[in-house]
Amino acid sequence: MPEHLRIVGGTRLHGEVSVCGAKNSVLKLMAAALLAPGKTTISNVPDIADVGYMSELLTRLGCTVVRTSNAVSIDVPHNPGHKADYDLVRKLRASINVLGPLVARLGTAEVALPGGDAIGSRGLDFHFKGLEALGVKIHSEHGYVIAEAPNGLTGAEIVLDFPSVGATENILTAAVLAKGTTTIDNAAREPDFVDLGEFLISMGAQIEGLGTPTLTIHGVPNLHPTDHVTISDRIVTGTWAFAAAMTRGDITIHGGRAKDLEIPLEKLASAGAIITSTADGIRVRMENRPQSIDVSTLPYPGFPTDLQPMVISLNAIADGNAIVTENVFEGRFMFVNELIRLGAHISVDGHHAAIRGVEQLSGAPVIATDIRAGAGLVLAGLVSDGVTLVEDSFHIDRGYPHFAEQLQALGADVTREGRKLAQ
Ligand code: UD1
């Protein structure tokens, strides 16, 4: 049987954890290293499989990639390859982030389309429209998106329909080498995205307005390699904060940045959590059963969609009724049926979930469908009566390095069982 997590619920989590670098930043930093020949070093790199996949992708493009315990160095050749193959793109959707850097540097790029996406359809259309505005010709052939700009890129005024993180990243990483000035309106403001912008600035890019909805980019002819420390992972921090609140525990989260999580922490405080700043992070304590909290997910600085499973799990055992509205990803309520198997009272209507809190959930086998849903189910298992098996737990390992081991250190009864899948 593939590896799963076996959780015996009922422990209040107590102790200290350290937060790793952000998955949603480091993969983009690695892709953006392609913008300059020479050796870029990125530290505070999380120990997750996706870093291995991105390393493999960059190696196939001709880079020399060396991973040490928490850093990765990427030596980029003067003439890297321009094709990202399907076998890697299907494992790592963030592979699409090589499109902007490759077409900006080489004038040509071929990236396999991630499964389920067709050109022009929902999912990558903002990426393509933005790159086209910069003068890139885009078409699809045999499952690949082919981007060409033999005469280079030219700055443009771009307005995004939605502040898509991935689209803003691809457009930004192309515009930094375009001739002239680009503006991106309705740009993403996520802290992980700002980290990418700061990385590019340290490579010599000229970018104004990071962290605001309007970015102004003055293109430069060349960039140079850099050294950069990845921002800490706000979703992992938020997950530990919810774990403390749900288990009525007390967790000190080293490296957690409260300013990246203002709305989730406010919500947790209204659920009854006591949140204080520490020298290098935050401490979250909870004495009583949480009060239910209404939440709507939104692009940053709104409540992150990646913490939506955690807030549904908290409401499942909270005192009262709550509505959680998902505004970013449709279909993100798939895991709700798993929570219902644990005895949660939840009904879903379109992008709203109505949750009536129960005193305690009841352990059962459930299946993790993605990284965040998996983490949400583990939190639910921690507050369930008896044994919960979270199957397909490899999803969780993609976003939470050593999650089971960190939970054990906080006192949880969690064990890995079954056969680890080869990565
Ligand atoms: C990133 C994060 C993900 C997070 C999300 C929102 C990574 C690897 N993943 O995903 O964890 O949940 O931001 O904070 O960093 N859309 C389009 N057309 C496009 C692009 C997006 O319609 O061209 C739609 C998507 O289908 C989705 C919404 O916009 O409904 C948000 O997507 P986006 O912000 O692009 O998320 P990702 O960058 O894919």
XYZ file of C-alpha atoms and ligand atoms in Angstrom:
462
model
C 0.000 0.000 0.000
C 1.389 3.482 -0.840
C 2.458 5.611 2.097
C -0.276 7.089 4.272
C -0.394 8.904 7.595
C -1.941 7.208 10.598
C -3.215 9.730 13.106
C -4.631 9.002 16.537
C -6.555 12.133 17.455
C -6.910 13.890 20.765
C -3.524 15.459 21.491
C -3.118 19.175 22.158
C -0.060 20.268 20.170
C 2.625 21.957 22.249
C 6.102 23.144 21.383
C 8.139 24.848 18.693
C 8.430 24.476 14.923
C 10.576 26.182 12.322
C 9.084 27.286 9.031
C 10.862 26.468 5.766
C 11.277 28.664 2.687
C 8.164 29.138 0.561
C 7.450 26.498 -2.083
C 5.545 29.070 -4.106
C 8.561 31.340 -4.156
C 11.546 29.018 -4.544
C 10.313 27.281 -7.702
C 9.813 30.660 -9.385
C 13.226 31.907 -8.225
C 14.842 28.815 -9.739
C 13.057 29.381 -13.065
C 14.008 33.077 -13.058
C 17.699 32.179 -12.572
C 17.588 31.322 -16.312
C 17.545 35.057 -17.028
C 21.299 35.446 -16.467
C 24.298 33.311 -17.431
C 26.463 32.336 -14.459
C 25.899 30.937 -10.983
C 22.902 31.963 -8.900
C 22.577 30.579 -5.376
C 19.261 30.365 -3.551
C 19.148 29.473 0.135
C 16.374 28.630 2.625
C 15.207 26.053 0.076
C 12.547 23.644 1.407
C 13.217 19.894 1.245
C 10.353 19.034 -1.118
C 10.085 16.915 -4.251
C 9.128 19.882 -6.445
C 12.581 21.420 -5.961
C 13.987 18.174 -7.391
C 11.655 18.366 -10.405
C 12.595 21.991 -11.095
C 16.295 21.064 -10.710
C 15.808 18.309 -13.284
C 14.064 20.697 -15.664
C 16.897 23.224 -15.392
C 19.513 20.467 -15.811
C 17.840 19.370 -19.043
C 18.055 22.990 -20.216
C 21.836 22.758 -19.780
C 22.217 24.249 -16.286
C 24.445 22.683 -13.635
C 22.312 22.406 -10.520
C 23.803 21.512 -7.140
C 21.608 20.996 -4.080
C 22.980 21.095 -0.569
C 20.951 20.648 2.604
C 19.074 23.946 2.333
C 20.449 25.690 -0.748
C 20.529 25.231 -4.477
C 23.044 26.688 -6.896
C 22.185 26.991 -10.565
C 24.955 27.596 -13.078
C 23.238 28.816 -16.244
C 25.059 28.439 -19.568
C 25.295 31.219 -22.175
C 23.095 29.225 -24.546
C 20.589 27.180 -22.531
C 18.066 24.873 -24.166
C 14.569 26.199 -24.790
C 12.287 23.176 -24.342
C 10.511 21.957 -21.195
C 9.312 18.371 -21.697
C 5.896 17.040 -20.804
C 7.148 14.325 -18.429
C 8.363 17.041 -16.035
C 5.706 19.685 -16.674
C 2.965 17.187 -15.785
C 4.618 16.650 -12.394
C 5.230 20.327 -11.736
C 2.788 22.945 -12.947
C 5.233 25.689 -11.931
C 7.338 24.544 -14.931
C 5.267 27.057 -16.890
C 7.365 29.700 -15.128
C 10.312 29.019 -17.456
C 8.284 30.390 -20.385
C 8.821 34.112 -19.658
C 12.561 33.873 -18.848
C 13.354 31.625 -21.853
C 11.513 33.682 -24.443
C 12.960 36.913 -23.042
C 16.526 35.596 -23.128
C 16.531 33.352 -26.175
C 13.650 34.684 -28.272
C 12.130 31.207 -28.309
C 10.621 28.749 -25.815
C 8.658 25.505 -25.960
C 6.899 24.393 -22.810
C 4.548 21.430 -22.565
C 1.025 22.456 -21.634
C 0.142 21.265 -18.138
C -2.637 18.675 -18.229
C -6.159 19.974 -18.559
C -5.151 23.275 -20.123
C -5.553 24.176 -23.775
C -4.244 27.351 -25.261
C -6.598 30.267 -24.721
C -8.647 28.355 -22.203
C -9.039 29.301 -18.565
C -5.829 28.644 -16.733
C -3.057 30.190 -18.825
C -4.847 32.749 -21.010
C -3.616 35.723 -18.943
C -0.029 34.473 -19.262
C -0.321 34.274 -23.040
C -2.175 37.585 -23.490
C 0.442 39.390 -21.419
C 3.381 37.887 -23.309
C 1.666 38.647 -26.624
C 1.364 42.285 -25.571
C 5.167 42.272 -25.202
C 5.476 41.122 -28.830
C 5.712 37.345 -28.321
C 3.970 35.181 -30.927
C 2.323 32.202 -29.242
C 0.755 29.080 -30.678
C 0.318 25.497 -29.572
C 1.514 22.383 -31.359
C 1.550 18.725 -30.278
C 0.759 19.606 -26.657
C 3.406 22.308 -26.401
C 3.056 26.069 -26.196
C 5.552 27.625 -28.568
C 6.569 31.214 -27.886
C 8.662 33.178 -30.359
C 10.100 36.675 -30.351
C 13.019 36.669 -32.807
C 13.369 40.451 -32.621
C 13.159 40.664 -28.849
C 10.401 41.960 -26.586
C 9.009 45.483 -26.349
C 7.489 47.079 -23.248
C 3.695 47.454 -23.165
C 0.796 48.483 -20.921
C -0.874 45.349 -19.616
C -4.043 45.129 -17.534
C -4.800 41.741 -16.008
C -8.462 40.666 -15.738
C -7.585 38.978 -12.436
C -4.424 39.380 -10.301
C -3.171 35.917 -11.259
C 0.062 35.040 -9.469
C 1.440 32.835 -12.251
C 0.532 35.255 -15.056
C 2.075 38.240 -13.256
C 5.242 36.176 -12.720
C 5.585 35.106 -16.350
C 4.937 38.624 -17.654
C 7.328 40.197 -15.132
C 10.146 37.739 -15.852
C 9.824 38.536 -19.564
C 9.384 42.313 -19.219
C 12.623 42.734 -17.231
C 14.583 42.132 -20.468
C 12.143 43.914 -22.858
C 13.060 47.137 -24.632
C 11.395 50.084 -22.923
C 8.875 50.277 -20.107
C 6.103 47.831 -19.193
C 3.281 48.480 -16.771
C 1.195 45.678 -15.281
C -2.093 46.783 -13.707
C -4.066 44.535 -11.351
C -0.816 42.686 -10.643
C -0.464 39.993 -7.969
C 0.684 41.237 -4.546
C 1.370 37.922 -2.792
C 4.495 38.022 -0.570
C 5.947 35.088 -2.553
C 5.530 37.149 -5.709
C 7.215 40.138 -4.064
C 10.102 37.794 -3.196
C 10.501 37.014 -6.914
C 10.476 40.746 -7.702
C 13.198 41.387 -5.122
C 15.243 38.518 -6.539
C 14.992 40.074 -10.007
C 16.011 43.484 -8.640
C 19.075 41.852 -7.093
C 19.889 40.533 -10.605
C 19.826 44.102 -11.920
C 16.169 44.431 -12.989
C 14.406 47.773 -12.613
C 10.998 47.238 -11.048
C 8.793 49.729 -9.195
C 5.580 49.104 -7.290
C 6.198 45.618 -5.861
C 3.455 44.761 -3.395
C 1.046 47.236 -5.051
C -1.458 46.564 -7.864
C 0.619 48.510 -10.434
C 4.092 47.437 -11.469
C 6.381 49.530 -13.652
C 9.281 47.689 -15.231
C 12.064 49.450 -17.099
C 13.670 46.801 -19.284
C 17.449 46.326 -19.160
C 19.645 44.607 -21.783
C 21.200 42.043 -19.402
C 20.873 40.671 -15.894
C 23.547 39.118 -13.688
C 23.456 36.126 -11.313
C 22.667 36.669 -7.655
C 22.476 35.136 -4.159
C 19.082 35.172 -2.488
C 17.368 33.862 0.648
C 13.850 32.515 -0.014
C 11.024 34.154 1.958
C 9.509 31.938 4.658
C 6.396 29.983 3.763
C 3.280 31.863 4.902
C 0.966 28.943 4.106
C 3.021 26.548 6.237
C 3.032 29.182 9.013
C -0.721 29.568 8.685
C -1.197 25.795 8.795
C 0.675 25.592 12.126
C -1.410 28.489 13.452
C -4.621 26.627 12.571
C -3.185 23.395 14.052
C -2.594 25.183 17.374
C -6.075 26.695 17.378
C -7.872 23.485 16.426
C -6.080 21.226 18.919
C -6.321 23.858 21.707
C -2.552 23.788 21.788
C 0.343 26.210 22.069
C 2.818 26.439 19.179
C 5.705 28.849 18.727
C 6.372 29.195 15.006
C 9.969 30.262 14.364
C 10.361 32.188 11.126
C 6.607 32.809 10.790
C 5.901 36.300 9.419
C 2.707 37.747 10.938
C 2.638 40.608 8.431
C 2.120 38.134 5.563
C -0.910 36.632 7.336
C -2.827 39.571 8.748
C -6.311 38.425 7.768
C -5.892 34.715 8.687
C -4.472 35.687 12.082
C -7.306 38.177 12.670
C -9.762 35.405 11.844
C -8.029 33.017 14.244
C -8.135 35.673 16.962
C -11.884 36.031 16.440
C -12.132 32.236 16.797
C -10.556 32.686 20.250
C -6.835 32.146 19.611
C -4.250 34.181 21.507
C -1.584 35.304 19.061
C 1.610 37.016 20.144
C 4.821 38.043 18.402
C 8.059 36.371 19.434
C 11.668 37.347 18.701
C 11.665 35.502 15.362
C 8.082 34.525 14.690
C 4.685 34.072 16.287
C 3.092 32.062 19.072
C -0.478 30.774 18.790
C -2.372 29.431 21.803
C -5.936 28.308 22.281
C -7.666 27.496 25.551
C -11.223 26.674 24.542
C -13.234 25.227 21.708
C -12.901 27.599 18.703
C -15.789 29.856 17.724
C -16.850 29.445 14.085
C -15.545 32.013 11.571
C -16.917 33.154 8.196
C -14.235 33.489 5.527
C -14.071 34.477 1.840
C -10.894 33.605 -0.030
C -9.402 36.372 -2.163
C -6.084 37.271 -3.776
C -3.551 38.747 -1.317
C -4.015 40.546 1.033
C -7.295 38.624 1.289
C -7.659 35.258 3.011
C -5.486 32.792 1.014
C -7.239 30.039 -0.885
C -4.388 27.735 0.194
C -5.610 27.984 3.816
C -9.238 27.349 2.901
C -9.146 23.615 3.807
C -7.714 24.537 7.218
C -10.496 27.009 7.939
C -13.154 24.501 6.884
C -11.580 21.894 9.200
C -11.550 24.396 12.065
C -15.194 25.284 11.477
C -16.058 21.578 11.395
C -15.318 21.366 15.142
C -16.099 24.985 16.092
C -18.942 26.302 18.200
C -21.537 27.690 15.753
C -22.276 27.888 12.029
C -20.029 29.357 9.346
C -19.969 30.103 5.639
C -16.700 29.714 3.733
C -16.700 31.191 0.225
C -14.074 30.162 -2.341
C -13.420 32.933 -4.864
C -10.076 31.893 -6.383
C -10.221 28.238 -7.472
C -13.453 26.550 -8.421
C -13.433 22.877 -7.528
C -11.453 23.405 -4.367
C -14.233 21.927 -2.240
C -13.499 18.396 -3.475
C -12.006 17.396 -0.137
C -15.191 18.359 1.730
C -16.613 14.900 1.041
C -13.604 13.440 2.885
C -14.290 15.679 5.882
C -17.894 14.537 5.837
C -16.556 10.970 6.190
C -15.042 12.174 9.473
C -18.482 13.294 10.648
C -18.356 16.978 9.639
C -21.656 18.712 8.854
C -20.989 20.601 5.636
C -23.158 21.418 2.652
C -21.722 22.948 -0.493
C -23.656 25.204 -2.832
C -21.560 26.498 -5.732
C -18.622 28.329 -4.246
C -20.087 28.478 -0.731
C -19.676 25.865 1.984
C -22.006 26.011 4.987
C -20.515 24.326 8.048
C -22.245 23.460 11.325
C -19.637 22.711 13.962
C -19.777 19.438 15.891
C -18.109 18.709 19.258
C -15.789 16.081 17.819
C -15.031 14.362 14.521
C -14.771 10.601 14.205
C -11.620 9.019 12.727
C -11.846 7.181 9.376
C -9.745 6.548 6.244
C -9.723 9.594 3.939
C -7.844 10.530 0.780
C -5.669 13.619 0.274
C -6.490 15.087 -3.142
C -3.883 17.852 -3.122
C -1.280 19.452 -0.872
C -3.522 21.806 1.073
C -6.560 19.530 1.229
C -4.204 16.873 2.607
C -2.930 19.184 5.342
C -6.520 20.190 6.192
C -7.437 16.505 6.577
C -4.451 15.881 8.852
C -5.614 18.738 11.100
C -9.088 17.205 11.123
C -7.554 13.823 12.040
C -5.797 15.440 15.009
C -9.180 16.428 16.459
C -11.003 13.200 15.578
C -11.885 10.435 17.943
C -9.771 7.321 17.210
C -7.707 6.569 14.115
C -7.694 8.570 10.876
C -5.714 7.313 7.881
C -4.824 10.044 5.387
C -4.065 8.203 2.149
C -2.019 9.575 -0.790
C -0.001 11.556 1.733
C 2.733 12.186 -0.870
C 0.652 15.245 -1.821
C 1.265 16.705 1.639
C 5.020 16.127 1.398
C 5.053 18.364 -1.705
C 4.275 21.398 0.413
C 5.211 20.478 3.976
C 8.703 19.024 4.409
C 8.868 16.525 7.296
C 5.267 17.319 8.311
C 4.668 14.025 10.150
C 7.973 14.359 12.021
C 7.241 17.972 13.009
C 3.804 16.934 14.253
C 5.395 14.151 16.322
C 7.765 16.680 17.890
C 4.687 18.703 18.939
C 3.253 15.633 20.664
C 0.896 14.335 17.968
C 0.395 10.603 17.521
C 1.181 10.490 13.775
C 3.071 7.740 11.956
C 3.976 7.105 8.355
C 2.829 3.685 7.173
C 3.068 1.850 3.864
C 5.484 2.119 0.991
C 7.014 5.470 0.060
C 6.478 6.173 -3.641
C 9.615 6.661 -5.737
C 10.025 10.326 -6.740
C -0.489 30.137 -7.253
C -0.027 29.166 -6.202
C -1.212 28.497 -5.520
C -2.182 29.534 -4.998
C -2.560 30.518 -6.094
C -3.439 31.660 -5.604
C 2.089 28.364 -7.032
C 2.883 27.215 -7.553
N 0.800 28.135 -6.797
O -1.142 29.383 -8.276
O -0.720 27.694 -4.443
O -3.353 28.885 -4.549
O -1.368 31.101 -6.675
O -2.816 32.319 -4.557
O 2.610 29.442 -6.769
N -6.462 31.998 -14.076
C -6.996 32.141 -15.337
N -6.140 32.392 -16.376
C -4.795 32.516 -16.219
C -4.259 32.378 -14.916
C -5.118 32.118 -13.854
O -8.199 32.050 -15.528
O -4.082 32.757 -17.210
C -7.352 31.696 -12.934
C -7.080 30.316 -12.345
O -7.786 29.316 -13.037
C -7.560 30.495 -10.923
C -7.225 31.961 -10.620
O -7.058 32.587 -11.898
O -8.956 30.332 -10.854
C -5.987 32.164 -9.776
O -4.882 31.584 -10.397
P -3.378 32.077 -10.149
O -3.351 33.250 -9.234
O -2.737 32.205 -11.479
O -2.765 30.841 -9.377
P -1.437 30.059 -9.696
O -0.342 31.005 -10.028
O -1.729 28.938 -10.637
